[in-house]
């Protein structure tokens, strides 16, 4: 099917996220990876919604200026449109005052959008793209169809795009790294430095100084009086003379041992050209030409480079070509200095006609197979996760049960968010979840393709904002920052920000909250553990013959005959007394074998050899005899008399800022919660991660060092990022980037070594989206536990702690600290349950 | 502005055997060798013997500075790969280095290319020929003091400047896939040269050639740009080429035409993105030739060299008015033309982004611009000698005193045709069909076209129909002007 054949140069939709609109890309290259997948190197087009707001305004202004043919427009056409990057006040671009003056006029689309009704004007905006030079690589399987992107020509009306499906236009080029727009247009320069002086017509009687005889040499004229047949005959004669000449020439006769080969060599074009030249020079007299073909010195021999070269030279050439490629200057210098560059070039192009080259080309063709010209991608049929499965909903509502259109009608008290239609075969959830917007099938398609809703009036221009929250889902790139203002949702604040990052920071600093509704990014896997009952443990001992632990470890799916086990157990148990049974049950307890040294001695004695002394290398070097390093990389700071370290703590920028804000806002925050159930920052929200971290800081003493707050990727990701990366890697089944390897298993080492303030909980192990944060009180309680108690607690987190003084928190802490992921979850769950009644414990559930 | 029949013309062809051996460098798409490949094809097709073949002189620095700045030419003359490092600053200034590399014999290459076009222009001025061909020329991007897009010296501008000595108005047409910015810029402010360029526009080199670029000053409306999109095929190309050119001819009334035949507009070009076949490309030559004006054909782009040589060979045959077989004759580079070894190529199935509506809109806008020209400029004194060019061929023969047997020339040409088709092993019967022996034609002007052709009968008959419609417009003009 031609429609599913995607070739290099096609513009296509790419689906990189199920909920966000397709991305529009142009295929630059198709490469087959060793694993057999096809990767597409693509050039990015950006939608209006992907561009920062000031740039959009600028683009509109530019277009408007262009449509009028004013001098201002001309000026604008040539400038590179720039905006400062990032900050809140970014709106002001580099503009001429004259252009700014035009700002009041309505900013509209290019190409006379003014003639269009508002709805179409709105839709036309979805068809505008911005070309970029940004190239990325995407798997070809994400292609979701073809589209066309053309440079808008001012003769075209926008309507012609609206009336065609999948048709987009662009006018400007967007540079994502610089955040600039550029009109992709060269210019014809005017001035004496560019134009030529036009020669005047010769005046009457004026002589032209040019004479053709100085400018050219006649090589052949058709006015020769010979018939074509005569010429052909002469050419045959010339070739036969050439053949004969080769027979006489000893160097040729070596190369062309057969007459056949000589004749072929004599038929090359050089002989023919020479024959024509001879004919011309002898005044088109066949006779004269013939005699000059066979002068007294012997028959004329014309050889081109192909023939001139010896076999060894040819080999040398091939070798050098292999080594240097087609750099003939270097080849000449290092391999064939006796040839001229022209010789080499001529030979090269002739050599390409030979078998040798053809062979080489075949090899190359095999190599080049990974570069594809086109790829077939079948239609994508899997349902989108946003598709609302209407039937269960209908059932739960007790409305019409038989699904279909009736069913959906029953479930949709809300209409299509875009077109207000109530009937549709498919419904898709759209926008932030809590709003529960839905789109009908056709509007969903429109949304995916054009990145907007069909009508503007439903949500006005805020549609993109709605969409933005939907993006919290994850895979969105950092680039597609919406250009709509972001409003703080806290009551009585409602500040607006250009970027989401700024909003997040604002929320974090001014309100102390972890940004907008922090939802878990992913559902973690359910953790389980097997709690062996005493009977089970006993059975393990008694039915030892049936157990074969190694075998079942190797093949965990082969069934164990439980009946047989039970049967055997009952038989065995019947013959055992209570004490014996207890003994059998306790058989798992390790025998006291004594220290290793003693065992070794015992074994040695048993074997009859002399009792070995403790090996020298086994003896620990005393601390004072340890070698001291020449250079201490991180010397410890001096100690104060009370034993604490003396150093000046450096505040991080965020902390300073937070302090300032705190002082200014006098934000009266509730007492720090002692126990807090906290959700994790989402995968993509670096900025939100920062918000979450600062929220945590507000809760207690500020940490000595903030985790990586800057969105710019740093060499070492923050803990949150680690967690996110691990989770993502786990979810996608891809290996982690190299620098994360130290932290696989979700248990990154504590990098700063400053105690357990910042916990990284494994995404893989935590059974629920919570973790326990120890307060000072909890920690002191924990300290009062004995080591054995802690271990026991870790091993059996469900068991109540012994010792009345131990708080629930401490118990949970024990689990969190010692047991790692799964146990921590269980422990914390228990702690939370128990803590519900306790006064100092506060449960914050953020979902 | 009468269109001439598809007739035999005196064709002069400029070629230097050295030109094929210049080499831009490893990996560079521009390969002067294509000119040599074309030349070899011409020889083996037997077209060689039907033209005057000239070896051009090497253009001198004086000739080049008629357009280019002195210091730029001085720079080109002195730069070599081994002294490049001394010229860093100038290389930057003159844009020599990346696209336009310094290679061995760079200056000579420019000399030969410019020398051919200048000599050809002089030839046309002297009315010693009706059509001149210089496939080594056509380097349309070169600017006054700047190299650009593989072009260093603008042989076209130099040729046009020469033509302007005898011709009040010269038309330049550019069918390269790239915009002919160098020529357009050189004549942007003059009304004596109209530049018409058909090119791909939109994120494409050189970035100029917008529909709105129409010239400046006196030259306003004398630059015509036809911005096109990917995938132009023969049909769409003709649908825009024919009306534009006939309108231009009607309003501008040039007395000489220069056609840049950049072959990168062919399908499958390494750099191009159009979908023209050799036939569609050659059709432009044919259409322009019909106007019977002194006609200079130059090369240009073209980066899939086997197709370039096919194309230019075919266009030479069109200029000569000689049919050539689709089967390529054996030649030194025969293996390049595998696997089919045919002259004509077929278009790819790429989609044509130029919708008929789009082309129609472009055309209408350009017509509006052309309407702004002072209509039918007064017939000038120079117009009379121009007409002489179009006179009977016997007159020309009298002019050329150096020709050997002027009287028998006609006969020779006729037999020549027959001989050729025979040598290309065509049946004799076909020769009998030759229409010039059939006087009772209703439209004698079309008779050459009406010849049945061996390999592509159906297509040609279609062409015939088109010709009729195309012919009509210019014919009307004749009456209106008279």
Coordinates of N, CA, C and O in Angstrom, one line a residue, chain A residues 60 64 159 237 326 470 544 656 757 772 805:
Chain A
X60 N 3.5 36.6 14.3 CA 2.2 37.2 13.8 C 2.5 38.6 13.2 O 2.0 38.9 12.2
X64 N 2.1 39.9 9.5 CA 1.2 41.0 9.1 C 1.9 42.0 8.3 O 1.5 42.5 7.3
X159 N -7.5 29.1 3.4 CA -8.6 28.2 3.2 C -8.2 26.9 2.5 O -8.7 25.8 2.7
X237 N 38.1 2.8 -40.6 CA 39.5 2.7 -41.1 C 40.5 3.1 -39.9 O 41.5 2.4 -39.6
X326 N 38.7 9.5 -2.5 CA 38.9 10.1 -3.8 C 39.7 11.4 -3.7 O 39.4 12.4 -4.4
X470 N -2.5 17.9 31.3 CA -2.5 16.6 30.8 C -1.1 16.1 30.5 O -0.8 14.9 30.6
X544 N 12.0 -33.6 53.3 CA 13.2 -33.1 52.7 C 13.5 -33.8 51.3 O 14.0 -33.2 50.4
X656 N 18.4 30.5 50.0 CA 18.5 31.9 50.2 C 17.2 32.6 49.8 O 16.6 33.4 50.5
X757 N 18.2 12.0 55.9 CA 17.1 13.0 55.6 C 16.5 12.8 54.3 O 15.3 12.9 54.1
X772 N 8.3 6.7 54.5 CA 8.2 7.3 55.9 C 9.4 8.2 56.1 O 10.5 7.8 55.7
X805 N 8.4 1.5 75.5 CA 8.9 2.9 75.2 C 9.0 3.2 73.7 O 9.2 4.3 73.3

